[in-house]
mmCIF file of C-alpha atoms in Angstrom:
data_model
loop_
_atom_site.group_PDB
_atom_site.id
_atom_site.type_symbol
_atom_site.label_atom_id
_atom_site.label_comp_id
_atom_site.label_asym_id
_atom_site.label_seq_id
_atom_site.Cartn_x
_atom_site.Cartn_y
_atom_site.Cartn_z
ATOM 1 C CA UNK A 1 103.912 -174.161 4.920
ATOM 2 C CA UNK A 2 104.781 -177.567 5.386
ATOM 3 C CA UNK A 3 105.040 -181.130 4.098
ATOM 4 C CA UNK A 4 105.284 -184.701 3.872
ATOM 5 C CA UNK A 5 106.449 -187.850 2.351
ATOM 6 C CA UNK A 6 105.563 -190.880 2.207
ATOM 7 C CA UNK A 7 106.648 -193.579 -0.608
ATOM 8 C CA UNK A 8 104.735 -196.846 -1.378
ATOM 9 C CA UNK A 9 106.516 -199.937 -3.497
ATOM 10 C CA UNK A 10 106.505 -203.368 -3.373
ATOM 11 C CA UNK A 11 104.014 -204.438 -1.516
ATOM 12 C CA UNK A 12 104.148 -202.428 1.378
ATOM 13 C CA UNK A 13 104.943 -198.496 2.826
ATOM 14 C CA UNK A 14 108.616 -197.878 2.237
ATOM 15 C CA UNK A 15 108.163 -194.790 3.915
ATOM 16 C CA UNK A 16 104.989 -194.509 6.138
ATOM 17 C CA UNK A 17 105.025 -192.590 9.045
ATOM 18 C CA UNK A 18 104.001 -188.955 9.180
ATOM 19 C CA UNK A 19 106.431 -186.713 10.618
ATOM 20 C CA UNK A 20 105.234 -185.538 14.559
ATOM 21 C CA UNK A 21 105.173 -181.876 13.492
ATOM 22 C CA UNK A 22 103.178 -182.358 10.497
ATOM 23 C CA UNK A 23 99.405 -181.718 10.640
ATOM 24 C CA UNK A 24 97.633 -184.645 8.585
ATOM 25 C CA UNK A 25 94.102 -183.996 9.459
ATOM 26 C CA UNK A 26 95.398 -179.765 8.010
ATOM 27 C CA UNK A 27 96.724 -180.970 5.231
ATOM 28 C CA UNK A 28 94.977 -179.351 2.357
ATOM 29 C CA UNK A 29 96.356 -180.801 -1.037
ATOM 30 C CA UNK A 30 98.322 -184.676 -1.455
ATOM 31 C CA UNK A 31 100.227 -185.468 -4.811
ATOM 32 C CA UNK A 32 100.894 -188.752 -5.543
ATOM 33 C CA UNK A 33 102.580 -189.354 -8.470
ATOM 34 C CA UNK A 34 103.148 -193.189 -9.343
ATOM 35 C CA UNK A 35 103.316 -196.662 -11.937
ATOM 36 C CA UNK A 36 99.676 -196.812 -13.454
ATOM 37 C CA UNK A 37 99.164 -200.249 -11.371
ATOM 38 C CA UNK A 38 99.357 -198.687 -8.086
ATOM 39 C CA UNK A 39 98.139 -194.957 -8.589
ATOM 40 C CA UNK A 40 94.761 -197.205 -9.892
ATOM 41 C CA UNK A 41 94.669 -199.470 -6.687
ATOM 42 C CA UNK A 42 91.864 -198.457 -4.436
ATOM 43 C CA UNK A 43 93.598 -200.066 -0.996
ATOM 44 C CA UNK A 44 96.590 -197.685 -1.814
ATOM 45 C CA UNK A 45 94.536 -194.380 -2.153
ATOM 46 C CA UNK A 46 92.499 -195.943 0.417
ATOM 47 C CA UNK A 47 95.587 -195.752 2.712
ATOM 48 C CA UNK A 48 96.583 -192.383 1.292
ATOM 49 C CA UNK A 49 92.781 -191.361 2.154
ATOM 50 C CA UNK A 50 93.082 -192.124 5.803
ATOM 51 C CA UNK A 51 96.431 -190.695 6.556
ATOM 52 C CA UNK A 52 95.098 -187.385 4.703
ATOM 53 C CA UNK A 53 91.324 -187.166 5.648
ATOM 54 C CA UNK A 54 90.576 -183.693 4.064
ATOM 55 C CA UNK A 55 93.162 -183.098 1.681
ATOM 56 C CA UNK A 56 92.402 -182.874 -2.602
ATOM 57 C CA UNK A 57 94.382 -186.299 -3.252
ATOM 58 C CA UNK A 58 95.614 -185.441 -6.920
ATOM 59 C CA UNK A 59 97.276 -188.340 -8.665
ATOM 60 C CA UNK A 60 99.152 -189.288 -11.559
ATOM 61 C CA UNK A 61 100.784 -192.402 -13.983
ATOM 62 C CA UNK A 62 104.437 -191.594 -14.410
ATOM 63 C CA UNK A 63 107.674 -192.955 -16.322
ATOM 64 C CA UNK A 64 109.496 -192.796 -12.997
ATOM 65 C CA UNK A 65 108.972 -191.056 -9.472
ATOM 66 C CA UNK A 66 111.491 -188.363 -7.913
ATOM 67 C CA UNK A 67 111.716 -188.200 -4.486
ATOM 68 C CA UNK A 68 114.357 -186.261 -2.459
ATOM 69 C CA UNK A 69 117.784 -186.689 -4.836
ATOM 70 C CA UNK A 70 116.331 -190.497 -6.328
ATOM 71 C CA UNK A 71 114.361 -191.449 -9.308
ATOM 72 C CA UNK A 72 112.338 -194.399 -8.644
ATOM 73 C CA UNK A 73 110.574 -196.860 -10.956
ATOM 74 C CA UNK A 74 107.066 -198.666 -9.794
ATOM 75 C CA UNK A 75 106.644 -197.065 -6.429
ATOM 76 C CA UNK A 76 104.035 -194.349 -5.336
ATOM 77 C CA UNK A 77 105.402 -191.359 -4.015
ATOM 78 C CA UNK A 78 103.524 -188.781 -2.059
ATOM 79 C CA UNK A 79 103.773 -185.619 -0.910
ATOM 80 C CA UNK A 80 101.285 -183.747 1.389
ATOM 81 C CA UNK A 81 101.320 -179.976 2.021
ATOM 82 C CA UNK A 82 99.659 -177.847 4.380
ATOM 83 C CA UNK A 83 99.548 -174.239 3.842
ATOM 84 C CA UNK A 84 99.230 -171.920 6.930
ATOM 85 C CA UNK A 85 98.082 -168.784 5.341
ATOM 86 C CA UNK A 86 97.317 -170.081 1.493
ATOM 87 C CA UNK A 87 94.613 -171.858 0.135
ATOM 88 C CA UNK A 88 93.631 -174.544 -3.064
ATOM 89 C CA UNK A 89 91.351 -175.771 -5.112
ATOM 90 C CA UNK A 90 90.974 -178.552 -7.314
ATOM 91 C CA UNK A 91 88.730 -179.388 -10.375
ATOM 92 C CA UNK A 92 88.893 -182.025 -13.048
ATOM 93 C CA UNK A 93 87.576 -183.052 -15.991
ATOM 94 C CA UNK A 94 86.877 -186.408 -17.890
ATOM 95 C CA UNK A 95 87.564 -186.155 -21.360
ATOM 96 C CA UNK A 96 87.506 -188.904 -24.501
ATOM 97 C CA UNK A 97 90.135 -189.032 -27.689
ATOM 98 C CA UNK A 98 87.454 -187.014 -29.695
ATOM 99 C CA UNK A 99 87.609 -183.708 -27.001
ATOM 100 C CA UNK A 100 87.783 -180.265 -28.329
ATOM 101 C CA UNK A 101 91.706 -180.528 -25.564
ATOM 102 C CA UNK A 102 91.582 -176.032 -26.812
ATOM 103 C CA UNK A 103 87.878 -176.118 -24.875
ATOM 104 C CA UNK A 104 89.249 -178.487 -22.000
ATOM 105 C CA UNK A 105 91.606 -176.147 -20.870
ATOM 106 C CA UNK A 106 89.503 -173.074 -21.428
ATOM 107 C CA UNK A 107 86.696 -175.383 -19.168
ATOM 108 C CA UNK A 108 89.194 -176.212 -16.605
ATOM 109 C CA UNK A 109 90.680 -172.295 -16.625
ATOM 110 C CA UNK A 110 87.377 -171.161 -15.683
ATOM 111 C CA UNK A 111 86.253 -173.342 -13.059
ATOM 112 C CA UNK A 112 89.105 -172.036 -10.653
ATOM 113 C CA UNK A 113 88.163 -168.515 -9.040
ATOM 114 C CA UNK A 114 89.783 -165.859 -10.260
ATOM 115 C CA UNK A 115 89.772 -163.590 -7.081
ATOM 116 C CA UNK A 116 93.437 -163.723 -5.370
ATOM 117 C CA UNK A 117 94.807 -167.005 -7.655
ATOM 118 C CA UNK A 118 98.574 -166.640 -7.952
ATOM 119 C CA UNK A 119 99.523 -170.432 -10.009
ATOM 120 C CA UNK A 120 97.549 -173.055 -11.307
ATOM 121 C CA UNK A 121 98.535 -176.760 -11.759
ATOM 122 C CA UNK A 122 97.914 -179.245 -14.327
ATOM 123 C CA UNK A 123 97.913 -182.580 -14.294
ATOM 124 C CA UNK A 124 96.720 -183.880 -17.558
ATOM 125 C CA UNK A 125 96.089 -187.655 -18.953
ATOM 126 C CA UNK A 126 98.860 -188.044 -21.394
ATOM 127 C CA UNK A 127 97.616 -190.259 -23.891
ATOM 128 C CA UNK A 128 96.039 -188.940 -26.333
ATOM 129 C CA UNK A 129 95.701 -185.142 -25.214
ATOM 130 C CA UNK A 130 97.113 -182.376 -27.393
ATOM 131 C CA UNK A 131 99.118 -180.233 -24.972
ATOM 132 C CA UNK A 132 99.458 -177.567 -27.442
ATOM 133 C CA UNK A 133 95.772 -176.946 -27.720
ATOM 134 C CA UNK A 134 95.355 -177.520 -23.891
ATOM 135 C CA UNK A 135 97.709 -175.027 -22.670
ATOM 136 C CA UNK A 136 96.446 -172.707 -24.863
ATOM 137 C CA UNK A 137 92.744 -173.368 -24.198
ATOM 138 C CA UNK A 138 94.244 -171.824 -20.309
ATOM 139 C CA UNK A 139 96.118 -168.733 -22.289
ATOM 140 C CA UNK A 140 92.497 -167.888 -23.548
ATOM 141 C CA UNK A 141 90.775 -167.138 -20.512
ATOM 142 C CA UNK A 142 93.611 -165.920 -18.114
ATOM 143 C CA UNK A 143 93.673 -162.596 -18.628
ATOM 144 C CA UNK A 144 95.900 -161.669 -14.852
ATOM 145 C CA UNK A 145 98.686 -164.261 -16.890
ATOM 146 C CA UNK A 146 98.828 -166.158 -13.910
ATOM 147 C CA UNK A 147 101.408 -169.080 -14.264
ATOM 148 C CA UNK A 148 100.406 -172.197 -15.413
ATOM 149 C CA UNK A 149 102.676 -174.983 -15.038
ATOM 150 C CA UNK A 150 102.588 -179.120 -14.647
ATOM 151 C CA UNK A 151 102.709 -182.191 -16.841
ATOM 152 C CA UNK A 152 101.338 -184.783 -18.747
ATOM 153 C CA UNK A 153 100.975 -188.182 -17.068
ATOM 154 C CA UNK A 154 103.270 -190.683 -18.309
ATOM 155 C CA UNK A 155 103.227 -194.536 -18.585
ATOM 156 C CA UNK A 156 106.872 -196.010 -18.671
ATOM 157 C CA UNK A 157 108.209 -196.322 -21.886
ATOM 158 C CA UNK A 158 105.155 -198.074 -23.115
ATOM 159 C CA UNK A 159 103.265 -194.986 -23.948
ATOM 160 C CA UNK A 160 100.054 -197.066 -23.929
ATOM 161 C CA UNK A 161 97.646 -195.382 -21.458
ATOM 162 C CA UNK A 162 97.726 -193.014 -18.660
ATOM 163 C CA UNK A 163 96.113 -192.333 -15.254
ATOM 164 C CA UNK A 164 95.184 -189.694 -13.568
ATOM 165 C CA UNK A 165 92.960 -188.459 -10.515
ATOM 166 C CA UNK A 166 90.952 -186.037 -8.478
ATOM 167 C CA UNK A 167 90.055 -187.872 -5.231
ATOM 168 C CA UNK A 168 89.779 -190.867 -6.078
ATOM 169 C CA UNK A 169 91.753 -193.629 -7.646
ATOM 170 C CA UNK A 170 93.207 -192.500 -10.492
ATOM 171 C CA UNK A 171 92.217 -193.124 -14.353
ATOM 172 C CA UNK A 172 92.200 -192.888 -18.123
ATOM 173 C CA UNK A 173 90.919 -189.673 -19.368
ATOM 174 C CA UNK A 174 91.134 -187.314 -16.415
ATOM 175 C CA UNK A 175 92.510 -183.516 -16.870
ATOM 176 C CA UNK A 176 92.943 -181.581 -13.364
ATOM 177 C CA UNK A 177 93.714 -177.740 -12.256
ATOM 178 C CA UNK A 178 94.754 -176.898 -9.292
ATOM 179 C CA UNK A 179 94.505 -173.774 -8.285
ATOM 180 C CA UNK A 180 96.776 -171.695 -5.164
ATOM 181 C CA UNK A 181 95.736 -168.747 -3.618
ATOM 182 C CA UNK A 182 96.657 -166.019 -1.688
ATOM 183 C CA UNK A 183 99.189 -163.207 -1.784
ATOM 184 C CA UNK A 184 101.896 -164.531 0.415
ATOM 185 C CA UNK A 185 101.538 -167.265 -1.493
ATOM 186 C CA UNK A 186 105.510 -166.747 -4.160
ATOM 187 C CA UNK A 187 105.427 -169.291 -7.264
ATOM 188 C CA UNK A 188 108.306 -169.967 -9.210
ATOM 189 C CA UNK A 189 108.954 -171.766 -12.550
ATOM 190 C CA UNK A 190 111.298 -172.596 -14.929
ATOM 191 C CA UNK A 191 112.143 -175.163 -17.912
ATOM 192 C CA UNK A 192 115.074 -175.739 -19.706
ATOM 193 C CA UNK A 193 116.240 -178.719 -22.040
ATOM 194 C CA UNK A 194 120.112 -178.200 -22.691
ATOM 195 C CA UNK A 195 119.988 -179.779 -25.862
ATOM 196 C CA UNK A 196 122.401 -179.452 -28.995
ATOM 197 C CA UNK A 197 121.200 -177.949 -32.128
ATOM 198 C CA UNK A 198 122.683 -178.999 -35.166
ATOM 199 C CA UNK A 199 121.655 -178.515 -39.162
ATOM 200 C CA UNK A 200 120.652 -175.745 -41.371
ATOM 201 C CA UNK A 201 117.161 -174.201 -40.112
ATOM 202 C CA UNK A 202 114.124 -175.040 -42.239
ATOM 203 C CA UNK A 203 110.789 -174.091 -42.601
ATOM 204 C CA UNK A 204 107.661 -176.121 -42.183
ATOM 205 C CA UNK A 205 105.535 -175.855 -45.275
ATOM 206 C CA UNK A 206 102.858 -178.432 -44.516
ATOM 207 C CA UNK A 207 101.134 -179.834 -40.880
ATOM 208 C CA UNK A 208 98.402 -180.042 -39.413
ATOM 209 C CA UNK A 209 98.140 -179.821 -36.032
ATOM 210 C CA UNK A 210 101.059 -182.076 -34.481
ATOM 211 C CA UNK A 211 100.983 -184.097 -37.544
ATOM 212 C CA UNK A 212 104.010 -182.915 -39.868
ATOM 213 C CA UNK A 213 104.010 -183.680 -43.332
ATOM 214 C CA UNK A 214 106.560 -181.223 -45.334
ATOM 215 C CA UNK A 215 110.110 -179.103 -44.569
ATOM 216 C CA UNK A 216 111.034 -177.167 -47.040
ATOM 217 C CA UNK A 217 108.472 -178.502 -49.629
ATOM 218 C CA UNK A 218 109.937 -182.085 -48.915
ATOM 219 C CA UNK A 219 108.331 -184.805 -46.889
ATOM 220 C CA UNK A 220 109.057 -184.626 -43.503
ATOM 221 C CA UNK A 221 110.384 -187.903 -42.739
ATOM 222 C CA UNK A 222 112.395 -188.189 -45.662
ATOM 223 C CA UNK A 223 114.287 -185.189 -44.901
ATOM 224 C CA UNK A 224 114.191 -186.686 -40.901
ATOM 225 C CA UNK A 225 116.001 -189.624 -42.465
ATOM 226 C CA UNK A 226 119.081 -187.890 -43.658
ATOM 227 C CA UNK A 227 120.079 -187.008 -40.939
ATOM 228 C CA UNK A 228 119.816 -190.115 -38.470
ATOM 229 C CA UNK A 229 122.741 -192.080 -39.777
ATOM 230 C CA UNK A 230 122.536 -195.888 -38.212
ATOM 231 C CA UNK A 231 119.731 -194.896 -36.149
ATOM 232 C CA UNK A 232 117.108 -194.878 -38.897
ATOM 233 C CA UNK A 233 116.167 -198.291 -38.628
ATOM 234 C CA UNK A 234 115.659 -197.670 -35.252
ATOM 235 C CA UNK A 235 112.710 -195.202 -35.547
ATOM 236 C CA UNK A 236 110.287 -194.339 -33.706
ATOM 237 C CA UNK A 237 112.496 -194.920 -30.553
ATOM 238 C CA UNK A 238 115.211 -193.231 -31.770
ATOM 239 C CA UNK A 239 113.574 -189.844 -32.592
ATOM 240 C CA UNK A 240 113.657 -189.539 -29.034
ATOM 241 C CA UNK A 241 118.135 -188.815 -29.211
ATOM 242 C CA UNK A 242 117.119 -186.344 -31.956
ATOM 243 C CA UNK A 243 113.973 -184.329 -31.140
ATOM 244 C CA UNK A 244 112.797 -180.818 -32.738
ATOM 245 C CA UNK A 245 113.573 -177.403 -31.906
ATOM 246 C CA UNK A 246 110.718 -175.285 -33.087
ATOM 247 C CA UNK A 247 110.120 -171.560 -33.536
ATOM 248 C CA UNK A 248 107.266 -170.097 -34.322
ATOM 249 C CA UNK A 249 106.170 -166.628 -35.717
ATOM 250 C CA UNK A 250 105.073 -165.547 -32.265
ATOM 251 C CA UNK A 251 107.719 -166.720 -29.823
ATOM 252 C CA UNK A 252 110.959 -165.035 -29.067
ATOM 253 C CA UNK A 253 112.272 -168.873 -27.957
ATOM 254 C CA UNK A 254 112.337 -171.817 -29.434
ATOM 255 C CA UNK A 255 110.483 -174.910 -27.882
ATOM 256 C CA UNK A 256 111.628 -178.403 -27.892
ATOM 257 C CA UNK A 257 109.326 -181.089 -29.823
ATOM 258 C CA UNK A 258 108.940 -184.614 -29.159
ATOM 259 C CA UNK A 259 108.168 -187.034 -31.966
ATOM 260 C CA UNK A 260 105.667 -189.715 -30.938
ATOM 261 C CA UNK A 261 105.764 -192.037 -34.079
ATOM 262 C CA UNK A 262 105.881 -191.666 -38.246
ATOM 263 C CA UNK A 263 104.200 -192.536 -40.632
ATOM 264 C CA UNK A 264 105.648 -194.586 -43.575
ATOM 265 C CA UNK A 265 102.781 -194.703 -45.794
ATOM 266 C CA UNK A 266 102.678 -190.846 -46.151
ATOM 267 C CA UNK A 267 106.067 -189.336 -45.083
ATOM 268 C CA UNK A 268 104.590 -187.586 -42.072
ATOM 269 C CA UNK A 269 105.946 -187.366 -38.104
ATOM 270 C CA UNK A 270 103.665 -187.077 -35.078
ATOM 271 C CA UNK A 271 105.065 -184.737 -32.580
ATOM 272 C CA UNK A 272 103.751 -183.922 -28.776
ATOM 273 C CA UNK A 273 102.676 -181.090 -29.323
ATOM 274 C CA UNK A 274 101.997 -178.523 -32.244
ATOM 275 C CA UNK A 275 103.910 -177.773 -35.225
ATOM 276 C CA UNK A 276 102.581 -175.126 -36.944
ATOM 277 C CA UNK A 277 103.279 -173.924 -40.872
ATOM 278 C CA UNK A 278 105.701 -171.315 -41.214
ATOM 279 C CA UNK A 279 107.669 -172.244 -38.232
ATOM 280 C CA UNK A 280 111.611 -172.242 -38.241
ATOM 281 C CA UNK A 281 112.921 -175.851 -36.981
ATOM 282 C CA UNK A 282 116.039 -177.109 -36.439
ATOM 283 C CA UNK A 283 117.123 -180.491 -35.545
ATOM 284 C CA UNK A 284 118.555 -181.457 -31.825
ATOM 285 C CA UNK A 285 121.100 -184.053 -30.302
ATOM 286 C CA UNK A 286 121.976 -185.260 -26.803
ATOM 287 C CA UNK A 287 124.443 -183.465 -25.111
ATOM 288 C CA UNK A 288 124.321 -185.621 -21.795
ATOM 289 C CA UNK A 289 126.666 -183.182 -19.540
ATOM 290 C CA UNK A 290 124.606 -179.977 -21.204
ATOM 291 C CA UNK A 291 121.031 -182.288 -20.104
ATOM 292 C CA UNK A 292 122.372 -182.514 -16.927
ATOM 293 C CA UNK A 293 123.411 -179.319 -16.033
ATOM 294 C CA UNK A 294 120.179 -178.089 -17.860
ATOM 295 C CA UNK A 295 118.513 -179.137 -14.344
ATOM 296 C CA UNK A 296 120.781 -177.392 -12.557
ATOM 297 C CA UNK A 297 119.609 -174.143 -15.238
ATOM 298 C CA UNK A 298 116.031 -174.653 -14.487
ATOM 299 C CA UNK A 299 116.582 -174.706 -10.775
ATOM 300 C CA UNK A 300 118.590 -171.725 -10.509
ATOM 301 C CA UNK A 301 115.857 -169.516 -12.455
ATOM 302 C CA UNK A 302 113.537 -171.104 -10.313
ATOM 303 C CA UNK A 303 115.072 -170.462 -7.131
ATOM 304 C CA UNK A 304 115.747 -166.513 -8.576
ATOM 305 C CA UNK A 305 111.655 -165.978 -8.512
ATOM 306 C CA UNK A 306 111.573 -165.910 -4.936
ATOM 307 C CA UNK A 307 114.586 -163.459 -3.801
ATOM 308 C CA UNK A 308 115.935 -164.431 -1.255
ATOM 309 C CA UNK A 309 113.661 -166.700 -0.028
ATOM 310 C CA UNK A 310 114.115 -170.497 -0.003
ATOM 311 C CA UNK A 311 111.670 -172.588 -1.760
ATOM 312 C CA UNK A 312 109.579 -175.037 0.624
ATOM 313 C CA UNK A 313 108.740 -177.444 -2.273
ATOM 314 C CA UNK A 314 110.115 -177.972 -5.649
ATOM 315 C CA UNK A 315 107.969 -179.918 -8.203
ATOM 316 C CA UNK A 316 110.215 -181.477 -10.714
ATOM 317 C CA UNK A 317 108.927 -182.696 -13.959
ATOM 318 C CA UNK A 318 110.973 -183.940 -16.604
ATOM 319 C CA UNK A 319 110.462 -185.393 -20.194
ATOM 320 C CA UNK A 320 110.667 -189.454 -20.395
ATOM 321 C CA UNK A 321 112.969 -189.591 -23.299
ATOM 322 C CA UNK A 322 115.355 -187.651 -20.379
ATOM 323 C CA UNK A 323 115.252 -190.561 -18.506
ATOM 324 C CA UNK A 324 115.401 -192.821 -21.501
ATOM 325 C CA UNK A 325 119.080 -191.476 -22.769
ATOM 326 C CA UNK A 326 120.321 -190.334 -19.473
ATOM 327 C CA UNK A 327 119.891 -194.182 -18.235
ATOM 328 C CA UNK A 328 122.029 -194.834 -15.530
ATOM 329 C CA UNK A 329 122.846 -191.176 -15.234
ATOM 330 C CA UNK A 330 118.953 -189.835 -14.471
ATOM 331 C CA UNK A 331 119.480 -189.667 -10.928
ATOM 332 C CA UNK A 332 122.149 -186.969 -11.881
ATOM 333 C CA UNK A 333 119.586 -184.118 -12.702
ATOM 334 C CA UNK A 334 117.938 -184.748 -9.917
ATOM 335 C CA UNK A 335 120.601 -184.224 -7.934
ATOM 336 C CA UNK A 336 121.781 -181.121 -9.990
ATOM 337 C CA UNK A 337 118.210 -179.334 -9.096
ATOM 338 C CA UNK A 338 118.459 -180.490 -5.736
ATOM 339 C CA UNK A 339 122.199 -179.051 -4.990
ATOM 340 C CA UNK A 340 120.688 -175.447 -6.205
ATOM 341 C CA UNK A 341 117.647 -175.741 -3.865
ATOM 342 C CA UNK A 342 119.416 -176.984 -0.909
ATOM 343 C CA UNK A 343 118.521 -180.112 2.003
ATOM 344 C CA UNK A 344 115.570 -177.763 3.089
ATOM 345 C CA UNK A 345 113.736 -177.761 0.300
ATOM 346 C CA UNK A 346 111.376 -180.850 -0.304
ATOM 347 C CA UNK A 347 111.282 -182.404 -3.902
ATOM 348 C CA UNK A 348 109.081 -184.427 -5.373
ATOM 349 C CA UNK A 349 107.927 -184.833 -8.865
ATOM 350 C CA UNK A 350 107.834 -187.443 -11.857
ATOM 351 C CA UNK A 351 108.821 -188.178 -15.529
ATOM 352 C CA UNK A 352 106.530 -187.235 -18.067
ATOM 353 C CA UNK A 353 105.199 -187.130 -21.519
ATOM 354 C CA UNK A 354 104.831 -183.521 -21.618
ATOM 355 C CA UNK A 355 105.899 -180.299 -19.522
ATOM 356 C CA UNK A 356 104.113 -177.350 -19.169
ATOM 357 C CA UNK A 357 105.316 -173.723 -18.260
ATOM 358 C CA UNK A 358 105.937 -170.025 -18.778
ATOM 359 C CA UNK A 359 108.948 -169.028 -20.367
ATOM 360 C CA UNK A 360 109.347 -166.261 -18.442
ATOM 361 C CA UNK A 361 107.510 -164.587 -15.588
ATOM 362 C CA UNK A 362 104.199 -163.225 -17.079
ATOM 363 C CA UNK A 363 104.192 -165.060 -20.695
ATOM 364 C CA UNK A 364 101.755 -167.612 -22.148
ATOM 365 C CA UNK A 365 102.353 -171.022 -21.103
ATOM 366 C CA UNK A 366 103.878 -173.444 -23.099
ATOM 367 C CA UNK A 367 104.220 -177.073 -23.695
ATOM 368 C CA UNK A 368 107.804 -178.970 -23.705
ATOM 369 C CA UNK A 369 109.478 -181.677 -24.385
ATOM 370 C CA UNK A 370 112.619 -183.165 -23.411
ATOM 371 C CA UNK A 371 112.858 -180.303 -20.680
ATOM 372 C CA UNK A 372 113.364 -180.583 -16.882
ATOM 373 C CA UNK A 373 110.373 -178.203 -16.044
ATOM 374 C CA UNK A 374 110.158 -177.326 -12.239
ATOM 375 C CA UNK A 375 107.655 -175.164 -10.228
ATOM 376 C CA UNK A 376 108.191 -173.706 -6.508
ATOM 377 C CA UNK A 377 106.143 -172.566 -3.729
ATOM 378 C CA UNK A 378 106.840 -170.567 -0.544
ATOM 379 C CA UNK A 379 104.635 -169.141 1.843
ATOM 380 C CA UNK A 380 105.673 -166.005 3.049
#
């Protein structure tokens, strides 16, 4: 196995030569993950086209790029792999606000061929999706649990629209699966937040969906209220220092919610992904040392799934509002992930509006927020 990068930002290739050993014309799957304005330009996937003749060019809108130890803003960066022994495939699909996202991911799941497939990745439009539903539209027709992991496109802090695409230029409404095959093919994942949990745990008695309307017979954002001090007036922005940590009936861990934006009119919240009745919750504040070093947690179970093998590429996603409170300091989980993987390993990735992955080898997968999420390959 082996790969290349290349980054594009302003205005030109910031990093465009191919390294001598690497075999473009091989190369059998590109990831570019970039701002919406350039992942969209034709002359850039053009260029990314010609350098890569018969690769599956899968790209994405992000909130920021991650490249070797660096987070980046408004470039494009790529990464190319070629795969001695393993193989891919790709399928998308094009979906509208009113899709069934449960029957997207079941549609998607079942495109890929079953017969040797050891991961898939997803690379989903992040706008209006519900990554609940998605990933579990995948649970419902992978019956070998075969780890599904990726992210949700992201779009800056506007959270406006995002891009995403299957050879071509990327767009609104695209959903792709990629799918990796063969049996020396060793996939590794992790995800892990890091955040503080604070409050009495309460009970959801009311939602529908991601839409949350009542804890504890109370409406939700009252009861949200208490608890945010000065920050209140600050909402919806600053439900992103104190997200959700959610347990439901069925999971043994507790996943980390997102809230997108209330509603005043009727007391409700709008969360990322699910929140379903009769779930415990609890609220959650930065810790920005335990956020870091919650990379450097993710990488280290990561790096455990392939013995004593190194990884050959680590694909790091984390969650925008990350990036958002870590400011300054974002480059510092990067760096955390990339201290546990070592110089050899390449790393590439992006900030998202959604993670998705296992908890642990062989569950369901599950969507996150505010997580550093990270998946591994190495070819035996």
């Amino acid at each position: 196995m082996k790969t290349a990068q290349l980054q594009f930002g302003s205005g030109k290739w910031m990093i465009g030569d191919i390294p001598e050993n690497f075999p473009a014309e091989k190369a059998q799957l590109v990831l570019a993950f970039g701002s919406g304005e350039l992942v969209t330009n034709q002359t850039i996937f053009s260029s990314i086209k010609e350098r890569f003749p018969n690769a599956n060019i899968v790209s994405c809108s992000t909130s920021g790029e991650i490249l070797h130890k660096q987070v980046y803003d408004d470039t494009v960066v790529v990464t190319a792999i070629y795969f001695e022994k393993a193989t891919t495939q790709a399928v998308s699909v094009d979906i509208s606000q009113s899709v069934d996202s449960f029957e997207t991911g079941k549609k998607l799941m079942g495109m890929l061929s079953q017969d040797q497939l050891v991961s898939v990745f997803v690379i989903s439009e992040g706008s209006f999706i519900n990554g609940s539903e998605l990933v579990a539209g995948f649970n419902a027709v992978n019956p070998n649990n075969v780890p599904v992991t990726g992210g949700l496109a992201g779009d800056a802090a506007r959270f406006a629209k995002t891009q995403v695409g299957l050879n071509t230029p990327a767009k609104e409404g695209t959903v792709v699966a990629i799918g990796f095959y063969g049996a020396g093919l060793l996939v590794g994942h992790s995800s892990f937040g890091g955040w503080d949990e604070f409050g009495k745990e309460r009970v959801i008695t009311k939602s529908v969906k991601n839409v949350l309307y009542e804890i504890d017979g109370q409406k939700a954002l009252d009861l949200y209220k208490e608890y945010l001090g000065p920050y209140v007036d600050e909402l919806p922005g600053s439900a992103l220092l104190f997200p959700i940590s959610l347990r439901t009936e069925d999971s043994s861990k507790n996943l980390v919610r997102t809230i997108l934006n209330v509603n005043e009119a009727d007391g409700s919240m709008i969360f990322a992904g699910n929140m379903p009745e009769g779930s415990k919750m609890r609220l959650m504040k930065v810790n920005f040392e335990k956020v870091i070093n919650g990379s450097s947690v993710a990488a280290t179970t990561t790096a455990s799934m392939h013995e004593n093998n190194k990884a050959n590429l680590a694909i790091l996603i984390s969650c925008v509002g990350r990036k958002l409170i870590l400011q300054d300091r974002t480059s510092e989980e990067v760096e955390a992930a990339q201290k546990v993987f070592g110089e050899n390993t390449t790393i590439g990735g992006f900030y998202s509006y959604g993670e998705l992955s296992p908890f642990n080898p062989g569950s369901n997968c599950e969507l996150h927020n505010q997580t550093m999420t990270i998946t591994t390959f190495t070819e035996l």
